[in-house]
Structure formats: structure tokens, C-alpha cells
XYZ file of C-alpha atoms in Angstrom:
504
model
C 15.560 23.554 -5.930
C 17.729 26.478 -5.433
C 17.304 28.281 -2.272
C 17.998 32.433 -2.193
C 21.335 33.288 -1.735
C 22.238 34.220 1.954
C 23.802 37.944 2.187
C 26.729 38.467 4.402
C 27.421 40.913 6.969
C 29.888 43.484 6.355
C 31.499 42.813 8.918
C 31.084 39.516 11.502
C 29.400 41.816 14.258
C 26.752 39.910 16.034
C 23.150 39.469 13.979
C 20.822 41.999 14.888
C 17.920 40.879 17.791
C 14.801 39.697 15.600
C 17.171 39.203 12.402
C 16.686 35.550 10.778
C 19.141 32.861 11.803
C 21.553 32.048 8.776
C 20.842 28.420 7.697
C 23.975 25.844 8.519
C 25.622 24.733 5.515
C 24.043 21.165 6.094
C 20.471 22.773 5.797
C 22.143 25.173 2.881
C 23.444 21.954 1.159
C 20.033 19.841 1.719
C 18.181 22.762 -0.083
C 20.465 22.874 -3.144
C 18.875 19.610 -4.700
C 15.605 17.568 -4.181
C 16.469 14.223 -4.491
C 13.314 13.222 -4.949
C 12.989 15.916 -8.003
C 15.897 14.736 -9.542
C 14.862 11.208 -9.230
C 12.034 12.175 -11.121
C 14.092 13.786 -14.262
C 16.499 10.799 -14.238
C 13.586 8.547 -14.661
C 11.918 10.921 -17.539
C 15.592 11.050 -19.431
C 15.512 7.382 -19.408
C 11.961 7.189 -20.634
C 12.850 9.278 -23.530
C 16.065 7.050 -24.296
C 13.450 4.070 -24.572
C 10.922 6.254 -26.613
C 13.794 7.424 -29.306
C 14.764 3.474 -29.393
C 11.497 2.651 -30.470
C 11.264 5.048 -32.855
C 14.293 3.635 -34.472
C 12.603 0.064 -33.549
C 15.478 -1.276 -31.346
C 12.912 -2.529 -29.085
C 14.420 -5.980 -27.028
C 10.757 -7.322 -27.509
C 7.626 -6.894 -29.477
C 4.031 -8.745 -29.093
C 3.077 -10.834 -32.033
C 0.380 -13.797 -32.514
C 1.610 -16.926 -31.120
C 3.298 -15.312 -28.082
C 2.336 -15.183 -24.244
C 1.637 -12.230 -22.920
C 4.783 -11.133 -20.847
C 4.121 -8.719 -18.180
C 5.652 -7.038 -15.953
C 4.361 -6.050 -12.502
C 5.966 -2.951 -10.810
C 5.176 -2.509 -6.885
C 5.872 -2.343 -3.152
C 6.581 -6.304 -2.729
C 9.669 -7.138 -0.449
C 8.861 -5.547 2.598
C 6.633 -8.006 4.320
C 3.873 -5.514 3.707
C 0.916 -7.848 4.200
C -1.943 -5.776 1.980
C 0.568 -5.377 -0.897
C 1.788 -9.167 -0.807
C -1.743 -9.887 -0.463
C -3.383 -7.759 -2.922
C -0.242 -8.855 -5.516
C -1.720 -12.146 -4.554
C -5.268 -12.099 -6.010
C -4.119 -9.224 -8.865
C -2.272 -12.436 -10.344
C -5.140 -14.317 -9.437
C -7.298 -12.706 -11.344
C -5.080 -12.141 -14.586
C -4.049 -15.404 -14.800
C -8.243 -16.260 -14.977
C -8.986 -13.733 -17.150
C -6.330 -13.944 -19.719
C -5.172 -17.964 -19.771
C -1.945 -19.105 -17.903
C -1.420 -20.914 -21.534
C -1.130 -17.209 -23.142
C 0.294 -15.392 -20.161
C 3.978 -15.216 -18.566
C 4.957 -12.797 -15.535
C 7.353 -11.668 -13.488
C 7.249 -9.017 -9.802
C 9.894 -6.857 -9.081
C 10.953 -7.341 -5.000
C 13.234 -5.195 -3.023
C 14.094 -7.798 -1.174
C 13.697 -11.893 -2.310
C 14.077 -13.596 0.870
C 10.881 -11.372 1.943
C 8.778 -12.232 -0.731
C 10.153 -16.007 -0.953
C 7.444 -18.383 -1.545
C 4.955 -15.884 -2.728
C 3.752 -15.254 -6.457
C 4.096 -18.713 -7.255
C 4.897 -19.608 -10.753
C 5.681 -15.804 -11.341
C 9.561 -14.828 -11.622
C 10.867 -12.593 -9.134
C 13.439 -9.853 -9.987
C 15.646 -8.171 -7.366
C 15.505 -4.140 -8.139
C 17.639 -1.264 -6.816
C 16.328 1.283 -4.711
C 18.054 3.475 -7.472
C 15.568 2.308 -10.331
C 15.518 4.295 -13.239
C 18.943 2.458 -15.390
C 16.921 -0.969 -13.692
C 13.783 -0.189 -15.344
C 14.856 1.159 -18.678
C 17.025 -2.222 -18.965
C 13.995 -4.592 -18.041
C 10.884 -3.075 -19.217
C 11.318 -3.141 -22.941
C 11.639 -7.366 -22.014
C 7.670 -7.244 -21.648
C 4.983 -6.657 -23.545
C 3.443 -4.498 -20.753
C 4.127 -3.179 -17.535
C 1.138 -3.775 -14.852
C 1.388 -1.284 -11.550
C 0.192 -2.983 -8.463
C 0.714 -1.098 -5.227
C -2.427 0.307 -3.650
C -1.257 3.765 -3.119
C 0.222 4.839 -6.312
C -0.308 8.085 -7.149
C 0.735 10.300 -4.017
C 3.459 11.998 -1.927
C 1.980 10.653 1.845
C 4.494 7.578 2.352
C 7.226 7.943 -0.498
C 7.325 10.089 -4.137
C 9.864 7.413 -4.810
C 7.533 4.749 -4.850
C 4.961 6.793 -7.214
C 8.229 7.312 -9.036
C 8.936 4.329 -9.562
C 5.370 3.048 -10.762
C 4.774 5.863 -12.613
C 7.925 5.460 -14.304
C 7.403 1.540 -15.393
C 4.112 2.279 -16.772
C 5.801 5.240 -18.624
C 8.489 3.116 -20.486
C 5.830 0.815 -21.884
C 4.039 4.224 -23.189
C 6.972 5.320 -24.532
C 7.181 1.687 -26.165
C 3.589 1.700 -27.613
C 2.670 -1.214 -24.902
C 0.549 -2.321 -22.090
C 0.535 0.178 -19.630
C -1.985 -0.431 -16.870
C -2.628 0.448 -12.866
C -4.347 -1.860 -11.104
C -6.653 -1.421 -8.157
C -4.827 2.053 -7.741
C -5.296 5.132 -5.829
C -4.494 8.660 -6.104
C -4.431 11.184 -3.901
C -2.162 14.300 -2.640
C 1.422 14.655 -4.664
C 4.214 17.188 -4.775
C 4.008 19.488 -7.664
C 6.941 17.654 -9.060
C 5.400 14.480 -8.666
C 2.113 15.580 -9.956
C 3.592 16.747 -13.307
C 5.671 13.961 -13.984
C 2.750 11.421 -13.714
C 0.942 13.899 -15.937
C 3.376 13.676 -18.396
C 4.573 10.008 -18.337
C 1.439 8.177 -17.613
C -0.663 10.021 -20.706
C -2.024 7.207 -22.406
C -1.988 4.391 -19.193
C -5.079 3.191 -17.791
C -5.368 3.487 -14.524
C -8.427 1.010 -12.502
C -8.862 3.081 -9.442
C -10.093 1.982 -6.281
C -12.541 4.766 -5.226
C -14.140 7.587 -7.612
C -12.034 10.435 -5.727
C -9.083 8.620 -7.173
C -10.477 9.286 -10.676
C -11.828 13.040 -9.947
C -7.665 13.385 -9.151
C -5.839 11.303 -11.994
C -9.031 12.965 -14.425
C -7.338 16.605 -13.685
C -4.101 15.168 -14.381
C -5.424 13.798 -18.091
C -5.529 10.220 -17.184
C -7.514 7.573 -18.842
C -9.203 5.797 -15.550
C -12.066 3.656 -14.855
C -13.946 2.230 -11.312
C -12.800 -0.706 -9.621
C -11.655 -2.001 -6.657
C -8.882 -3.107 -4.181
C -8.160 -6.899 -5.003
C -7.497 -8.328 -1.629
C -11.275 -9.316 -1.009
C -10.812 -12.748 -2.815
C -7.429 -13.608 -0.423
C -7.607 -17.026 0.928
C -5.813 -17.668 4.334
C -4.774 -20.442 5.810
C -7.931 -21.698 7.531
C -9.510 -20.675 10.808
C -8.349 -23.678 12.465
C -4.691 -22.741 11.872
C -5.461 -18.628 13.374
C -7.026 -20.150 15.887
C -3.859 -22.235 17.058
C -1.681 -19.767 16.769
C -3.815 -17.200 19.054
C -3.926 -20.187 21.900
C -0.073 -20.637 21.649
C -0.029 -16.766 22.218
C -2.180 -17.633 25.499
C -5.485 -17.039 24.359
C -7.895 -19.397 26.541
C -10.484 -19.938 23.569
C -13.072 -18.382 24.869
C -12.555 -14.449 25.656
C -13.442 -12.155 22.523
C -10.483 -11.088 21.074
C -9.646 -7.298 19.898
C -6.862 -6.648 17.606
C -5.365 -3.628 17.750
C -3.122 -2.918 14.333
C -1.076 0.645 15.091
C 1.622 2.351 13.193
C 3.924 5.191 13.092
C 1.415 7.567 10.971
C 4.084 10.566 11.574
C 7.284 9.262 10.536
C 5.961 9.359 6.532
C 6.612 10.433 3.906
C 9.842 8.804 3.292
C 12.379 10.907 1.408
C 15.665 10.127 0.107
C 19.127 11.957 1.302
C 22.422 11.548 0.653
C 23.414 13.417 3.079
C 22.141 11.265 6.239
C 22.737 8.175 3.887
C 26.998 9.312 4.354
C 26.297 10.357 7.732
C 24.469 6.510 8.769
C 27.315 4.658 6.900
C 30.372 6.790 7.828
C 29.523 7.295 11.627
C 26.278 5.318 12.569
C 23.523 8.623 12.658
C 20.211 8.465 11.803
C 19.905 4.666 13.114
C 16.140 5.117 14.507
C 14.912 6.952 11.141
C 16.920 4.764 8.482
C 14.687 3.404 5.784
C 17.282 1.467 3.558
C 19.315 3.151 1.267
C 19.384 6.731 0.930
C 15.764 6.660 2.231
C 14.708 7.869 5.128
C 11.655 8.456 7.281
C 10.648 12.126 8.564
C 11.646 12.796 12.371
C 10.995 15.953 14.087
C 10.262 16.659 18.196
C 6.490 17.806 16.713
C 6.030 14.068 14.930
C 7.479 12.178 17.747
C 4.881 14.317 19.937
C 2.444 13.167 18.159
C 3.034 9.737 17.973
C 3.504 9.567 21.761
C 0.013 11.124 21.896
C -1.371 9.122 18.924
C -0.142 5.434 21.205
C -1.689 7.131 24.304
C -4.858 7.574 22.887
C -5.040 3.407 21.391
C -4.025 2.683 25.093
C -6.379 4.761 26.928
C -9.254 3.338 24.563
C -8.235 -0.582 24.907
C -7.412 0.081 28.569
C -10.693 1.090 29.277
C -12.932 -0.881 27.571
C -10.813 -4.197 28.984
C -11.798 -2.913 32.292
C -15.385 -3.343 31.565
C -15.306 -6.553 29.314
C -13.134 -9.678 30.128
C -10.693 -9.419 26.407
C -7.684 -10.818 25.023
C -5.772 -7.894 23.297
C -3.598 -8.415 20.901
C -1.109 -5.994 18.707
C -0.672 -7.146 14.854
C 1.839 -5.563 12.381
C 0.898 -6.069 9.309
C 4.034 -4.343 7.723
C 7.278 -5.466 9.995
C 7.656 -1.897 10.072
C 5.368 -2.180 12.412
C 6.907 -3.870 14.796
C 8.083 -0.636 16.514
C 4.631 0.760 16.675
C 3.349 -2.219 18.530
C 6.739 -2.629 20.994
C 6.009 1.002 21.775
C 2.472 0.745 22.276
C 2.343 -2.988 24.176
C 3.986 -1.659 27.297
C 1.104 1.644 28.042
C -1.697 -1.480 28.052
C -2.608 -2.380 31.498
C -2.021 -5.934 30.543
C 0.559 -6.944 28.035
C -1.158 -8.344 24.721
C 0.406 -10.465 22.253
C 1.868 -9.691 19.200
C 1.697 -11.024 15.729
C 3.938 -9.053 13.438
C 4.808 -9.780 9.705
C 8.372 -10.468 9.727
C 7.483 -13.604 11.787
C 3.881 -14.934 10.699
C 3.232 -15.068 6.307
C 0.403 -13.414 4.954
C -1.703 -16.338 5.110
C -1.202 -17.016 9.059
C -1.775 -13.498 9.686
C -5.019 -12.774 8.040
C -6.262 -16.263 9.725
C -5.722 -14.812 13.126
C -7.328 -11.253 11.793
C -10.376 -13.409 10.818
C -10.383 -15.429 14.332
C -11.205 -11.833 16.073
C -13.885 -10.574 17.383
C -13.816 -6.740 17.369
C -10.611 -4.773 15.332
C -9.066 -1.137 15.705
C -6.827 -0.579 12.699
C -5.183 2.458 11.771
C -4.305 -0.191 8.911
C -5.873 -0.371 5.295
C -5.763 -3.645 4.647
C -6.390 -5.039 8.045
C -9.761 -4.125 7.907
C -10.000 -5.169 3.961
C -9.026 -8.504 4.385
C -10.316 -9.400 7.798
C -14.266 -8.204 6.174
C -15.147 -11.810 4.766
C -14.700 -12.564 7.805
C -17.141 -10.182 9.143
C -14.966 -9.190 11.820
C -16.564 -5.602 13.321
C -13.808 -3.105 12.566
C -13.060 0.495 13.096
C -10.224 2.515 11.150
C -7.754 5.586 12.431
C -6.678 6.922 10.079
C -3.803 9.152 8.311
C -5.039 9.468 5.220
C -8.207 9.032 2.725
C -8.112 5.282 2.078
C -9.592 4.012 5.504
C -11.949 7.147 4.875
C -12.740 5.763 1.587
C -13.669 2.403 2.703
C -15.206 3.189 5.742
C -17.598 6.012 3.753
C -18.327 2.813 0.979
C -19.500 0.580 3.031
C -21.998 2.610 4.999
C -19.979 3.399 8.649
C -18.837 7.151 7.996
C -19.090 7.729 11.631
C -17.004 4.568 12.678
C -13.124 6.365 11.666
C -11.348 8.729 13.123
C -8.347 10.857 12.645
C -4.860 10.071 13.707
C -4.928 13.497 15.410
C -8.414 13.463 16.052
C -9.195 15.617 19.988
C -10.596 13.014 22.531
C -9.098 10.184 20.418
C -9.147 8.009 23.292
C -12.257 8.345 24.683
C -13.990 7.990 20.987
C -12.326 4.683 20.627
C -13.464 3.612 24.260
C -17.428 4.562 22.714
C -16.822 2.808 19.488
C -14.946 -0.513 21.177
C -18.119 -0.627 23.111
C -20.949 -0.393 20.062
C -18.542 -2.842 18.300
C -19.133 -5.033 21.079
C -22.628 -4.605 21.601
C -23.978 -4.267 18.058
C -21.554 -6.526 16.574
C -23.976 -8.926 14.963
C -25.796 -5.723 12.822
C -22.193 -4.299 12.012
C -20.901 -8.085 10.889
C -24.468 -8.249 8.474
C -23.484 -4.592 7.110
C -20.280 -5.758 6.313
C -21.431 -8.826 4.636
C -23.429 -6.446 2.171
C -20.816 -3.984 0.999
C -18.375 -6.989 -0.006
C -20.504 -8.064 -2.952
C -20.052 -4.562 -4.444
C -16.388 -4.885 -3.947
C -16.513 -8.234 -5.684
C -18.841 -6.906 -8.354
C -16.086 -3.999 -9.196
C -13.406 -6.020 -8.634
C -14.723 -8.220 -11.685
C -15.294 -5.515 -13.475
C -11.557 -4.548 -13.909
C -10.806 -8.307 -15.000
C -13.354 -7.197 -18.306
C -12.091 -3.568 -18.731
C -8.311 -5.122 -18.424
C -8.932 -7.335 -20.903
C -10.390 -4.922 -22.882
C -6.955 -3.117 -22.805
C -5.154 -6.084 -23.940
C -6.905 -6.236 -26.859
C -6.958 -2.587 -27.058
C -3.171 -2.497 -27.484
C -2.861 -5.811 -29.013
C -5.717 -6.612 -31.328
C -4.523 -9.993 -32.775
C -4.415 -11.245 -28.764
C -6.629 -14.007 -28.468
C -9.354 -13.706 -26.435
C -10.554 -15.667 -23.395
C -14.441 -17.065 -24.536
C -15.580 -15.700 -20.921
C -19.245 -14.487 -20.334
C -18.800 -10.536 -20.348
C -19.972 -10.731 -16.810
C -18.343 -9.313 -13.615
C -18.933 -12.722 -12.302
C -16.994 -14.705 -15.096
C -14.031 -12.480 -14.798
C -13.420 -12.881 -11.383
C -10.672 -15.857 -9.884
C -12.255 -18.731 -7.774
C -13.225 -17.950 -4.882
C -12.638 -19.337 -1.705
C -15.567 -20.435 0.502
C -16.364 -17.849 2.927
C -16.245 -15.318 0.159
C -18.661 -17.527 -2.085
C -20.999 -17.583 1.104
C -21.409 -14.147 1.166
C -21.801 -13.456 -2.799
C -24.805 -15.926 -2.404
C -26.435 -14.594 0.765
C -25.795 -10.996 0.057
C -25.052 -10.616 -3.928
């Protein structure tokens, strides 16, 4: 976007006192394209190259009786996210029960293999460019479908890239005639940019959203949606035992409760890309703390890192506190190995060091075994709280945005989150550390009863996906499942199988 054109002087007398500044060229060059913006067109022209090829039916591959299924899934695997890896996890899960691993072949994109090594088994992994659109209009038209997977998919908050990028899969199997699906999705705020180009490439996906304000927003935008769920709630860790060792190597004496604390950086999003600071990092080194990868790179201003100092205080204060009243073993897990910073920082303003379990160290399966070994959980993390629930682990969210909100407000504790910026922050976690203590076994039994509804919705996508399939491809040979949410959801592992019977 253009900015207006700056007038000159006359002559180069001094400004006059109150007159605006005049922008550097840097901020005059930054403003003369939106990289994100013309991410989005790039990604529209190439959509339109794959919709003229299919009108001339050069498609690489077409669907017919006989075939497997092949589908692609487009997300945020790579990163040693731990909810996305995990909620990848039980997506394939749960496609692989409801269609037939006889009819059915897949493959993930990664951003980075060595991350997501020994995940997704049995599904092929394909290395993508942060610079996706050529990638994408090369690889779709291989599949019969495209299936989007990351949990935040529709909005601006951490990256329009990322939305891009989804958006943009699902939009070349439109353009294609295919399978274009979301799965377990949310929406939520977007650049006006980003908002019309998922209007106009995603007419004609359907998108299984997560939470009904997700479908009030993707409804303005024209979308075909439908209830659902997250699908981490059917994750299996490793078992108990195996959390349980690996909070005793961290010194944990077996016996104190445990509180896990999961913080982030909630002011360094979204993430934007610039070629500018991507010359300046490679040529001379700047930008080191705020790098992303690539041209990507996280927001940084003296107000954000302000806030984040206060944001840490107020976790500290809270923990601090409340471990001067009860005998606890803290300890700090990153569930994203972004993360990692936002524990480091935080770890040293405890009164007594906890230990940390980060993501770039422990697999998704170790990690959400220790969750499940806790006692009492602060998480400014999504899926922290998700997947540590069948374990009916008392939990608390703070929150940046409308997904701990969300959740929180679903399963019946709208007074147990609170904002990242939230006055008193501190003090407010120091009340709710003690109820979670205190009324832990009422909070663990209302937890137990809003997972069955999540397991309930959850199976309910498995039917209305399948109903897509067939949808699109009509000759696709049906699964001879009970239309039942219970029939189309994967096995499920033991503890979650407890609570379906005491609770469903």
C-alpha cells in the first residue's frame, strides 16, 4: 500500500515546531509494499493458473473408482508446536477410521523434517518453502483434496502468512473441483486483505469449526461451516509412569503437588514478513532477538517488551506467592520451543528456580505425560490445558486471544481466565492458584463432564467429513459405520474411554 507522497520544503530551513517528522526512507520504503498483501495476490494468481488448467483439464490427477483417496494436509507442523503436532496426530487418527487406510493415502507438509521426524507415521512428509505459493500450485493438483489442519486458521493474531497459506491450499483444490476441507478450525480477527482473500478463495470449502463464534465469522465471509471440535482430546501420551520419571529426574521428590506454569511471549505476534530486516539479519547480523526464519519476523516495540516484562511479573508474583503458603514443585513447560525464551525469562523472577520441560527437548508424547502428572496448571497456552483435561488436571488460562476464552466459557469456568493485560494480574492468579488448590476435586469432576461434549463433536466432524467425501466424490465407497458420533470417532485410549463411560 502506497503511502501519501511527502512534500518538500522550499528550501532546507529547519521544520517548523509542532510540524510532523518526515518518515526515513527505511519507514518510506517499508510502506511502499505489504508483503503480506502481496503474498496474498501471488497466491490468488497461482490459484487462477490451476483453475484455467482445469478448465482445459490438464489436471496432474483426478479421483476415479478404484483409487485411494490422496490427501493432502496443509498446516503449522515443523516447529515443535506441541498442540499442532498433537492435534495433526488424532486429525489422521480419525480419517484414517472413518474413511479406511485400504482407500486412503496422505501426506503433511513440514517446515522443517527433522522437527516433525517420527511423527505422522505412515503419512509422507513434504519439506515446503516459507515462500509457498509456486510450492503449492506444483503439489496440490497431486491430491484429490487438500485437508487444512492448524487450529488457528482464519486470523491475523500470530501470522496472515500462515492463514495464507491454508487458505490458499484449500483454494487450489476449489479451483480444481476437489476436496477442500478445514478441520477443527477457528476464525477470528483478520486484516482486510486477509479477510477478502479467504472470502474469495475458500467459497465452496467446508470449514469444521471449533467454537460457534468461529462460524458467526467465516458465515459473514460466505463460508460453508459446520460445529465441531479441536481434535487433541483423543491424544494418547506416553503413560503416567514415564511423566512421572521424568518430573523426579527434574528433582521432584514424588510427593509435593506440582503446578505447571506454561508462559509465552503474547506481544511479540503477529509475525510479519520483511525483506528489508531479512537483508539487514543476513548482510550485518540485525534483528537477531526478533528473527522468525526467513523473511519473517516477530513484532518488537519498547511498548510490547513493556508489556511482556509486566505480563512475566505478574506469573511470578502469583506462583511466588502461593508457594509461600503451600509446599509446591513449580515447573515452566514450553509447549512450542519458541517458548523456551518465555520460560528462561520468567524462571529467574521465581523465588525458587523451577524446572523446565520445553519442546525442542521432550516429544509430544513425554510432554503431555508430565502435563497429566500435575496437579494444578496456569497456561497462557491453548493446548496445554486441552490436552492435559483427560487428565483432569485443574487448569486456569491467560490469555491473548479468544481460544482459551472459548474453552474456558464451554466448559463452564468463565470466571477462571484472564487477560494477558488484565490490572492486578498477579494477585488474581495468587486467588485462583489457591481455589485450584482447594476445590480441585469439584473443578477435576467439571472437567470430566465437558470432555464428553468435546468427544461427541469431535465425532461428529468424522460423519459430516465423510459426508463431504462423498459430496465431492459420489462413486467413493463408503465406510459401513453406524451414523453415530460414537462410530466415527478413532480408538480411544483408556483414560479417555473412562470418562466417556462415567460422564457420557
Amino acid at each position: 500500500m502506497s503511502s501519501k507522497p511527502v512534500i518538500a520544503e522550499k528550501s532546507p530551513a529547519k521544520p517548523k515546531p509542532g510540524a510532523p517528522k518526515q518518515r526515513s526512507l527505511w519507514q518510506r520504503l517499508k510502506d511502499a509494499v505489504d508483503p503480506d498483501y502481496a503474498l496474498q495476490l501471488s497466491m490468488a494468481a497461482m490459484i487462477e493458473a490451476a483453475a484455467v488448467k482445469h478448465v482445459l483439464g490438464l489436471d496432474q490427477e483426478r479421483w476415479a473408482p478404484g483409487k485411494p483417496l490422496k490427501l493432502l494436509l496443509a498446516g503449522y507442523v515443523g516447529t515443535r508446536n506441541t498442540g499442532a503436532d498433537v492435534r495433526v496426530e488424532e486429525m489422521i487418527r480419525q480419517i484414517r477410521h472413518v474413511v479406511g487406510d485400504d482407500q486412503l493415502e496422505m501426506a503433511i507438509m513440514t517446515s522443517e523434517e527433522k522437527l516433525s521426524a517420527g511423527y505422522f507415521r505412515t503419512v509422507e512428509q513434504l519439506l515446503f518453502p516459507q515462500l509457498f505459493p509456486k510450492f503449492l500450485y506444483e503439489n496440490c493438483p497431486r491430491y484429490h483434496g487438500v485437508v487444512a489442519c492448524e487450529g488457528s486458521m482464519f486470523k491475523s493474531k500470530f501470522a496472515s502468512a500462515l492463514s495464507t497459506m491454508m487458505a490458499g491450499a484449500m483454494g487450489m483444490a476449489i479451483a480444481e473441483r476437489k476436496l477442500s476441507v478445514g478441520y477443527g478450525a477457528e476464525a477470528g480477527a483478520m486484516t482486510p486483505t486477509l479477510k477478502e482473500f479467504v472470502r474469495d478463495v475458500c467459497k465452496g470449502s467446508l470449514v469444521l469449526c471449533r467454537n460457534e463464534p468461529s462460524r458467526a465469522v467465516l458465515h459473514e465471509l460466505g463460508i460453508r461451516t459446520t460445529s465441531g471440535a479441536d481434535t487433541a482430546w483423543t491424544f494418547e501420551p506416553a503413560p503416567l509412569s514415564r511423566g512421572a520419571q521424568l518430573l523426579r529426574e527434574a528433582g521432584w521428590d514424588g510427593r509435593k503437588p506440582v503446578l505447571v506454569v506454561c508462559p509465552i511471549n503474547p506481544f511479540w505476534w503477529p509475525v510479519k514478513p520483511d525483506l528489508l530486516k531479512a537483508a539487514a539479519h543476513t548482510l550485518g547480523g540485525q534483528y537477531k532477538h526478533e528473527h522468525y526464519r526467513s523473511i519473517y519476523f516477530h513484532h518488537h516495540s519498547d511498548k510490547a517488551s513493556r508489556q511482556y516484562d509486566t505480563y512475566l511479573q505478574a506469573l511470578a508474583d502469583g506462583v511466588n506467592a502461593f508457594a509461600q503458603e503451600q509446599d509446591i514443585f513449580t515447573i515452566l513447560v514450553g509447549m512450542e520451543q519458541l517458548d523456551r525464551h518465555a520460560c528462561e525469562d520468567l524462571n529467574p523472577r521465581l523465588d525458587h528456580r523451577a524446572a523446565l520441560f520445553i519442546s525442542d527437548t521432550f516429544d509430544m508424547y513425554e510432554l503431555v505425560s508430565v502435563l497429566r502428572n500435575c496437579n494444578m496448571m496456569i497456561s497462557s497456552r491453548f493446548h496445554a490445558i486441552v490436552t492435559s483435561m483427560p487428565g483432569l488436571v485443574p487448569s486456569a488460562g491467560v490469555t491473548m486471544d479468544e481460544r482459551i476464552r472459548n474453552l474456558m466459557t464451554d466448559r463452564g469456568h468463565p470466571d477462571m481466565f484472564f487477560e494477558v493485560e488484565e490490572d492486578g494480574l498477579g494477585e488474581k492468579l495468587l486467588h485462583t492458584l489457591r481455589r485450584l488448590h482447594r476445590d480441585a476435586e469439584s473443578i477435576s469432576s467439571q472437567i470430566g463432564k465437558a470432555v464428553p461434549t468435546q468427544l461427541r463433536l469431535m465425532g461428529q466432524m468424522g460423519i459430516d467429513f465423510m459426508d463431504e467425501v462423498v459430496r465431492v466424490y459420489p462413486e467413493f465407497p463408503r465406510r459401513e459405520l453406524p451414523r453415530t458420533w460414537e462410530a466415527h470417532l478413532p480408538p480411544l485410549p483408556p483414560a479417555v474411554q473412562r470418562l466417556l463411560e462415567t460422564h457420557g
